[in-house]
Amino acid sequence: MLVPSNVWRIGLVVLAVIALGLVLRFFIQDAGSVIFTVLMSWFAAIAMAPVVDRLSRRMRRGVATILVMLAFAVLMVIFVVAFGSLLIGQLTDLITRIPDLIDSAVAWVNQQFSLTLTADSVLSSIGGSKNVDFGAIATQLGPSLLGFITSFLGSVFGLFTFGLFTFYFSAQMPQLERWVTSLFPSKSQRVVGDIWHLTAQKTGGYVGARVVLALISSVSTGIVFALIGMPYWLPLALWTGIVAQFVPTIGTYIAISLPVLVGFLSPNPWLGLIALAWGLLYQQVENLTIEPRISARAVDVNPAVGFGAVLLGTALFGVAGAFLAVPVIAMFLALLEIYGKRYEIEADADLGIDPAQDEQVAENTA
């Protein structure tokens, strides 16, 4: 029954819901770049926390943070000086040749399967268009090292913001932990402190493991591609290493598909076969030897959960959200792993599960 007092209450609730929706819209749309920068800085801080923690035993934590960040910056400068011009040149040429690669791939499919596909029909079915000015994109990327430097200077403010947040998160990590813990009553502070520490450890282990695995994959793939004479070997190696590690479930297949396609459409099609063989071989070696050791302390992210997180992150923040989604979900899974409560399954519970088969599936998945 509507009475004046209820009308006012309903009106206030509606206004509160609208205000909450507007706030969420602001955070997702208008403040998305800021949120992304803060999250990236946080994950960078917890990824380098193990090294900073060790150095901080002999010096102030702020100094240790600066040393780690400077070491990373020096490595990046060395990489740019050694490969920057080569990377930009190969990347520019690869992007410019994308229409030719698409035409060649469609022609090969039509010949092998007696189809009548066209490049425009294929691209339109996935929401793209062949009329994209890839030459303009390549020009924007810069045909030389000068173009790369110009692009770098254009984003210097964003890099400065990212570095500043990363420095404060890392240098003030213990103070930030104490401040967050002080927001809770004394009986809960111990639990909150344990959750903070273990969540940062698990999530940092995941991020650090992905970075190390991406580095190993990129370097080893780059060496193989350079030795066999793969066109655009440097950008393809970086693509393979980064995408395979930070895009779950289908990342490995997406990562290796591009080098295989480029190899098959090159003057030496056997390069595609070598790239495919290398991708399959490296994946097996990584899964059986490298990844278990590096990821031992990291939180385990279910492939289906990770893939769903990537789709959500892409919808909210684009490509950047796709790479950030898995570390975010890893943080939440770490919280569930640390603080979630589980119960034993009753022995007489009829769940339709064969224990032996379930163990065999778990071993095969691992």
Short mmCIF file of C-alpha atoms in Angstrom, two decimals:
data_model
loop_
_atom_site.label_atom_id
_atom_site.label_comp_id
_atom_site.label_asym_id
_atom_site.label_seq_id
_atom_site.Cartn_x
_atom_site.Cartn_y
_atom_site.Cartn_z
CA MET A 1 0.00 0.00 0.00
CA LEU A 2 1.38 3.39 -1.03
CA VAL A 3 1.41 5.97 1.70
CA PRO A 4 3.34 9.29 1.66
CA SER A 5 6.12 7.87 3.82
CA ASN A 6 6.54 4.82 1.55
CA VAL A 7 6.58 7.01 -1.56
CA TRP A 8 9.47 9.01 -0.14
CA ARG A 9 11.34 5.85 0.79
CA ILE A 10 10.82 4.32 -2.65
CA GLY A 11 11.93 7.57 -4.27
CA LEU A 12 15.09 7.68 -2.16
CA VAL A 13 15.88 4.04 -3.01
CA VAL A 14 15.43 4.72 -6.73
CA LEU A 15 17.66 7.78 -6.50
CA ALA A 16 20.28 5.76 -4.62
CA VAL A 17 20.21 3.03 -7.28
CA ILE A 18 20.56 5.63 -10.06
CA ALA A 19 23.44 7.32 -8.22
CA LEU A 20 25.18 3.96 -7.74
CA GLY A 21 24.73 3.18 -11.43
CA LEU A 22 26.21 6.54 -12.43
CA VAL A 23 29.18 5.99 -10.12
CA LEU A 24 29.79 2.54 -11.61
CA ARG A 25 29.48 3.96 -15.11
CA PHE A 26 32.04 6.63 -14.25
CA PHE A 27 34.49 4.08 -12.89
CA ILE A 28 34.08 1.74 -15.86
CA GLN A 29 34.01 4.28 -18.71
CA ASP A 30 35.52 7.60 -17.63
CA ALA A 31 37.95 6.34 -14.98
CA GLY A 32 38.81 3.09 -16.74
CA SER A 33 42.29 4.24 -17.74
CA VAL A 34 43.10 5.34 -14.19
CA ILE A 35 41.85 2.05 -12.73
CA PHE A 36 43.88 0.15 -15.29
CA THR A 37 47.05 2.11 -14.44
CA VAL A 38 46.56 1.57 -10.70
CA LEU A 39 45.95 -2.15 -11.12
CA MET A 40 48.95 -2.55 -13.42
CA SER A 41 51.10 -0.71 -10.91
CA TRP A 42 49.83 -2.88 -8.07
CA PHE A 43 50.58 -6.10 -9.92
CA ALA A 44 54.00 -4.78 -10.94
CA ALA A 45 54.73 -3.98 -7.28
CA ILE A 46 53.75 -7.40 -5.99
CA ALA A 47 55.57 -9.11 -8.89
CA MET A 48 58.84 -7.48 -7.90
CA ALA A 49 58.13 -7.78 -4.16
CA PRO A 50 60.32 -10.91 -3.64
CA VAL A 51 63.42 -9.13 -4.98
CA VAL A 52 62.60 -5.92 -3.12
CA ASP A 53 62.03 -7.86 0.12
CA ARG A 54 65.47 -9.45 -0.11
CA LEU A 55 67.22 -6.19 -0.88
CA SER A 56 65.33 -4.33 1.85
CA ARG A 57 67.06 -6.49 4.48
CA ARG A 58 70.29 -4.64 3.67
CA MET A 59 68.95 -1.21 2.73
CA ARG A 60 65.88 0.96 2.94
CA ARG A 61 62.89 -0.39 1.05
CA GLY A 62 62.56 2.75 -1.06
CA VAL A 63 66.17 2.43 -2.23
CA ALA A 64 65.65 -1.27 -2.98
CA THR A 65 62.57 -0.42 -5.06
CA ILE A 66 64.48 2.21 -7.03
CA LEU A 67 67.31 -0.24 -7.74
CA VAL A 68 64.91 -2.91 -9.04
CA MET A 69 63.05 -0.40 -11.22
CA LEU A 70 66.32 1.01 -12.56
CA ALA A 71 67.57 -2.48 -13.39
CA PHE A 72 64.39 -3.15 -15.37
CA ALA A 73 64.68 0.23 -17.12
CA VAL A 74 68.30 -0.49 -18.08
CA LEU A 75 67.29 -3.86 -19.54
CA MET A 76 64.54 -2.17 -21.55
CA VAL A 77 66.96 0.46 -22.85
CA ILE A 78 69.44 -2.25 -23.86
CA PHE A 79 66.67 -4.10 -25.68
CA VAL A 80 65.53 -0.94 -27.49
CA VAL A 81 69.08 -0.03 -28.51
CA ALA A 82 69.82 -3.57 -29.69
CA PHE A 83 66.50 -4.47 -31.34
CA GLY A 84 64.33 -1.35 -31.39
CA SER A 85 64.95 -0.37 -34.99
CA LEU A 86 64.72 -3.99 -36.15
CA LEU A 87 61.47 -4.54 -34.23
CA ILE A 88 59.79 -1.40 -35.57
CA GLY A 89 60.92 -2.13 -39.13
CA GLN A 90 59.70 -5.73 -39.07
CA LEU A 91 56.46 -4.81 -37.32
CA THR A 92 55.74 -2.04 -39.79
CA ASP A 93 56.39 -4.33 -42.75
CA LEU A 94 54.25 -7.10 -41.22
CA ILE A 95 51.27 -4.79 -40.65
CA THR A 96 51.58 -3.36 -44.15
CA ARG A 97 51.49 -6.87 -45.64
CA ILE A 98 48.45 -8.06 -43.68
CA PRO A 99 46.06 -7.61 -46.68
CA ASP A 100 48.38 -9.74 -48.86
CA LEU A 101 48.57 -12.40 -46.14
CA ILE A 102 44.77 -12.47 -45.91
CA ASP A 103 44.40 -12.81 -49.69
CA SER A 104 46.97 -15.61 -49.79
CA ALA A 105 45.32 -17.49 -46.91
CA VAL A 106 41.84 -17.21 -48.49
CA ALA A 107 43.19 -18.37 -51.86
CA TRP A 108 44.84 -21.40 -50.25
CA VAL A 109 41.62 -22.35 -48.41
CA ASN A 110 39.56 -21.99 -51.61
CA GLN A 111 42.01 -24.16 -53.53
CA GLN A 112 42.22 -26.90 -50.90
CA PHE A 113 38.50 -27.12 -50.04
CA SER A 114 36.89 -25.98 -53.33
CA LEU A 115 35.29 -22.93 -51.72
CA THR A 116 34.52 -19.46 -53.07
CA LEU A 117 35.38 -17.35 -50.06
CA THR A 118 36.56 -13.77 -50.36
CA ALA A 119 38.68 -11.75 -47.97
CA ASP A 120 35.88 -9.21 -47.47
CA SER A 121 33.32 -11.91 -46.62
CA VAL A 122 35.65 -13.54 -44.10
CA LEU A 123 36.52 -10.26 -42.41
CA SER A 124 32.92 -9.04 -42.36
CA SER A 125 31.84 -12.28 -40.67
CA ILE A 126 34.17 -11.46 -37.76
CA GLY A 127 33.40 -7.76 -37.70
CA GLY A 128 36.42 -6.57 -39.66
CA SER A 129 37.11 -5.00 -43.01
CA LYS A 130 39.85 -5.35 -45.55
CA ASN A 131 39.62 -1.64 -46.29
CA VAL A 132 41.56 -0.76 -43.14
CA ASP A 133 44.45 1.53 -44.00
CA PHE A 134 47.27 -0.67 -42.75
CA GLY A 135 49.78 1.68 -44.32
CA ALA A 136 48.54 4.51 -42.12
CA ILE A 137 48.75 2.26 -39.07
CA ALA A 138 52.28 1.32 -39.96
CA THR A 139 53.15 4.99 -40.44
CA GLN A 140 51.75 5.78 -37.00
CA LEU A 141 53.89 3.05 -35.50
CA GLY A 142 56.88 4.66 -37.11
CA PRO A 143 59.04 3.36 -39.95
CA SER A 144 62.23 3.98 -38.04
CA LEU A 145 63.71 4.31 -34.59
CA LEU A 146 62.81 8.02 -34.68
CA GLY A 147 59.14 7.15 -35.04
CA PHE A 148 59.42 4.78 -32.08
CA ILE A 149 61.06 7.47 -29.95
CA THR A 150 58.35 9.98 -30.91
CA SER A 151 55.63 7.52 -29.89
CA PHE A 152 57.48 6.80 -26.68
CA LEU A 153 57.71 10.49 -25.79
CA GLY A 154 54.02 10.88 -26.52
CA SER A 155 53.19 8.36 -23.77
CA VAL A 156 55.82 9.51 -21.28
CA PHE A 157 53.20 10.92 -18.92
CA GLY A 158 51.43 7.55 -18.72
CA LEU A 159 54.73 5.79 -18.08
CA PHE A 160 55.60 8.33 -15.39
CA THR A 161 52.22 7.78 -13.69
CA PHE A 162 52.65 4.02 -13.86
CA GLY A 163 56.18 4.25 -12.45
CA LEU A 164 55.11 6.58 -9.64
CA PHE A 165 52.26 4.32 -8.55
CA THR A 166 54.52 1.26 -8.78
CA PHE A 167 57.19 2.93 -6.67
CA TYR A 168 54.80 3.96 -3.91
CA PHE A 169 53.01 0.60 -3.86
CA SER A 170 56.33 -1.24 -3.56
CA ALA A 171 58.17 1.16 -1.25
CA GLN A 172 55.19 1.60 1.07
CA MET A 173 53.92 -1.99 0.96
CA PRO A 174 54.43 -2.71 4.71
CA GLN A 175 52.91 0.66 5.69
CA LEU A 176 49.96 0.08 3.36
CA GLU A 177 49.43 -3.37 4.85
CA ARG A 178 49.44 -1.95 8.39
CA TRP A 179 47.05 0.82 7.37
CA VAL A 180 44.56 -1.60 5.85
CA THR A 181 44.87 -3.91 8.86
CA SER A 182 44.20 -1.01 11.24
CA LEU A 183 40.78 -0.49 9.65
CA PHE A 184 39.56 -3.72 11.27
CA PRO A 185 38.94 -4.57 14.95
CA SER A 186 41.79 -6.15 16.89
CA LYS A 187 40.25 -9.63 16.86
CA SER A 188 40.21 -9.59 13.04
CA GLN A 189 43.55 -7.91 12.40
CA ARG A 190 45.57 -11.14 12.47
CA VAL A 191 43.29 -12.76 9.88
CA VAL A 192 43.35 -9.65 7.67
CA GLY A 193 47.14 -9.52 7.86
CA ASP A 194 47.43 -13.18 6.88
CA ILE A 195 45.01 -12.68 3.99
CA TRP A 196 46.94 -9.64 2.75
CA HIS A 197 50.30 -11.36 2.93
CA LEU A 198 49.26 -14.66 1.37
CA THR A 199 47.14 -13.03 -1.34
CA ALA A 200 50.02 -10.78 -2.35
CA GLN A 201 52.36 -13.79 -2.31
CA LYS A 202 50.08 -15.99 -4.43
CA THR A 203 49.12 -13.26 -6.90
CA GLY A 204 52.66 -11.97 -7.13
CA GLY A 205 53.84 -15.51 -7.77
CA TYR A 206 51.35 -15.86 -10.61
CA VAL A 207 52.26 -12.54 -12.24
CA GLY A 208 55.98 -13.14 -11.80
CA ALA A 209 55.69 -16.68 -13.17
CA ARG A 210 53.81 -15.45 -16.26
CA VAL A 211 56.43 -12.77 -16.90
CA VAL A 212 59.33 -15.23 -16.57
CA LEU A 213 57.60 -17.81 -18.77
CA ALA A 214 56.80 -15.16 -21.38
CA LEU A 215 60.47 -14.09 -21.37
CA ILE A 216 61.73 -17.67 -21.75
CA SER A 217 59.21 -18.40 -24.49
CA SER A 218 59.96 -15.20 -26.41
CA VAL A 219 63.75 -15.63 -26.24
CA SER A 220 63.78 -19.31 -27.20
CA THR A 221 61.21 -18.79 -29.97
CA GLY A 222 63.12 -15.78 -31.28
CA ILE A 223 66.34 -17.82 -31.49
CA VAL A 224 64.60 -20.65 -33.38
CA PHE A 225 62.81 -18.29 -35.76
CA ALA A 226 66.00 -16.34 -36.48
CA LEU A 227 67.95 -19.54 -37.18
CA ILE A 228 65.41 -20.91 -39.65
CA GLY A 229 65.01 -17.54 -41.40
CA MET A 230 61.39 -16.88 -40.42
CA PRO A 231 60.18 -13.52 -41.79
CA TYR A 232 59.46 -10.96 -39.06
CA TRP A 233 61.02 -13.28 -36.49
CA LEU A 234 61.33 -10.68 -33.71
CA PRO A 235 57.71 -9.40 -33.49
CA LEU A 236 56.42 -12.96 -34.03
CA ALA A 237 58.59 -14.24 -31.17
CA LEU A 238 57.35 -11.50 -28.83
CA TRP A 239 53.76 -12.18 -29.91
CA THR A 240 54.17 -15.90 -29.25
CA GLY A 241 55.69 -15.50 -25.80
CA ILE A 242 53.31 -12.83 -24.47
CA VAL A 243 50.02 -14.12 -25.86
CA ALA A 244 50.70 -17.75 -24.93
CA GLN A 245 51.31 -16.85 -21.28
CA PHE A 246 48.77 -14.11 -20.60
CA VAL A 247 45.77 -15.37 -22.60
CA PRO A 248 44.55 -18.60 -20.99
CA THR A 249 43.20 -21.72 -22.67
CA ILE A 250 43.36 -20.55 -26.30
CA GLY A 251 46.40 -18.31 -25.95
CA THR A 252 48.83 -21.02 -27.01
CA TYR A 253 46.89 -21.73 -30.20
CA ILE A 254 46.44 -18.05 -31.04
CA ALA A 255 50.11 -17.39 -30.35
CA ILE A 256 51.50 -20.09 -32.63
CA SER A 257 48.86 -19.70 -35.38
CA LEU A 258 50.25 -16.37 -36.60
CA PRO A 259 53.88 -17.58 -37.08
CA VAL A 260 52.56 -20.75 -38.72
CA LEU A 261 50.41 -18.70 -41.11
CA VAL A 262 53.28 -16.35 -41.95
CA GLY A 263 55.59 -19.32 -42.50
CA PHE A 264 53.17 -21.14 -44.80
CA LEU A 265 52.55 -18.01 -46.88
CA SER A 266 56.26 -17.18 -47.17
CA PRO A 267 58.40 -18.21 -50.17
CA ASN A 268 59.45 -21.26 -48.08
CA PRO A 269 56.23 -22.93 -46.80
CA TRP A 270 58.23 -25.44 -44.80
CA LEU A 271 58.87 -22.63 -42.31
CA GLY A 272 55.24 -22.97 -41.25
CA LEU A 273 55.75 -26.66 -40.50
CA ILE A 274 58.87 -25.91 -38.46
CA ALA A 275 57.03 -23.17 -36.53
CA LEU A 276 54.16 -25.58 -35.80
CA ALA A 277 56.53 -28.34 -34.72
CA TRP A 278 58.46 -25.93 -32.51
CA GLY A 279 55.25 -24.63 -30.89
CA LEU A 280 54.05 -28.14 -30.05
CA LEU A 281 57.48 -29.23 -28.80
CA TYR A 282 58.03 -26.16 -26.64
CA GLN A 283 54.55 -26.42 -25.14
CA GLN A 284 55.19 -29.98 -24.02
CA VAL A 285 58.62 -29.12 -22.59
CA GLU A 286 57.23 -26.09 -20.78
CA ASN A 287 54.25 -27.97 -19.31
CA LEU A 288 56.38 -30.87 -18.08
CA THR A 289 59.56 -29.15 -16.88
CA ILE A 290 59.64 -25.33 -16.81
CA GLU A 291 56.17 -24.27 -15.71
CA PRO A 292 55.75 -26.62 -12.70
CA ARG A 293 58.94 -25.28 -11.13
CA ILE A 294 58.30 -21.61 -11.83
CA SER A 295 54.59 -21.69 -10.95
CA ALA A 296 54.89 -23.87 -7.86
CA ARG A 297 54.06 -20.99 -5.48
CA ALA A 298 51.49 -19.35 -7.72
CA VAL A 299 47.72 -19.67 -7.52
CA ASP A 300 46.20 -22.12 -10.00
CA VAL A 301 43.66 -20.54 -12.35
CA ASN A 302 41.14 -22.88 -13.95
CA PRO A 303 41.29 -22.47 -17.76
CA ALA A 304 37.51 -21.95 -18.07
CA VAL A 305 37.53 -19.34 -15.30
CA GLY A 306 40.52 -17.61 -16.83
CA PHE A 307 38.93 -17.55 -20.28
CA GLY A 308 35.72 -16.07 -18.88
CA ALA A 309 37.76 -13.42 -17.06
CA VAL A 310 39.54 -12.53 -20.31
CA LEU A 311 36.20 -12.08 -22.10
CA LEU A 312 34.91 -9.83 -19.31
CA GLY A 313 38.15 -7.85 -19.16
CA THR A 314 38.09 -7.37 -22.93
CA ALA A 315 34.50 -6.13 -22.81
CA LEU A 316 35.34 -3.59 -20.10
CA PHE A 317 38.84 -2.36 -20.98
CA GLY A 318 39.68 -3.77 -24.42
CA VAL A 319 42.97 -5.52 -25.12
CA ALA A 320 44.53 -4.13 -21.94
CA GLY A 321 41.72 -5.67 -19.90
CA ALA A 322 42.37 -9.06 -21.50
CA PHE A 323 45.94 -9.13 -20.20
CA LEU A 324 44.92 -7.78 -16.79
CA ALA A 325 41.93 -10.08 -16.28
CA VAL A 326 43.79 -13.23 -15.28
CA PRO A 327 45.93 -11.58 -12.55
CA VAL A 328 42.77 -9.99 -11.14
CA ILE A 329 40.92 -13.31 -11.05
CA ALA A 330 44.05 -14.90 -9.60
CA MET A 331 43.83 -12.45 -6.70
CA PHE A 332 40.22 -13.39 -6.00
CA LEU A 333 41.00 -17.10 -6.28
CA ALA A 334 43.87 -16.64 -3.86
CA LEU A 335 41.40 -15.11 -1.39
CA LEU A 336 39.06 -18.08 -1.80
CA GLU A 337 41.95 -20.52 -1.47
CA ILE A 338 43.18 -18.84 1.70
CA TYR A 339 39.95 -17.90 3.44
CA GLY A 340 37.26 -20.01 1.74
CA LYS A 341 35.73 -22.86 3.70
CA ARG A 342 35.37 -26.30 2.15
CA TYR A 343 33.55 -29.35 3.37
CA GLU A 344 34.28 -33.04 3.03
CA ILE A 345 32.05 -34.96 0.64
CA GLU A 346 30.02 -37.62 2.37
CA ALA A 347 31.13 -41.15 1.57
CA ASP A 348 27.61 -42.23 0.65
CA ALA A 349 26.85 -39.15 -1.46
CA ASP A 350 25.73 -40.23 -4.92
CA LEU A 351 27.38 -37.62 -7.14
CA GLY A 352 27.92 -39.84 -10.15
CA ILE A 353 31.70 -39.45 -9.84
CA ASP A 354 34.11 -42.33 -10.24
CA PRO A 355 37.06 -41.48 -7.90
CA ALA A 356 39.60 -43.35 -10.07
CA GLN A 357 38.35 -41.65 -13.22
CA ASP A 358 38.33 -38.27 -11.48
CA GLU A 359 41.97 -38.71 -10.41
CA GLN A 360 42.96 -39.76 -13.95
CA VAL A 361 41.25 -36.66 -15.41
CA ALA A 362 43.02 -34.43 -12.88
CA GLU A 363 46.41 -35.94 -13.81
CA ASN A 364 45.77 -35.48 -17.52
CA THR A 365 44.67 -31.87 -16.98
CA ALA A 366 47.77 -31.09 -14.94
#
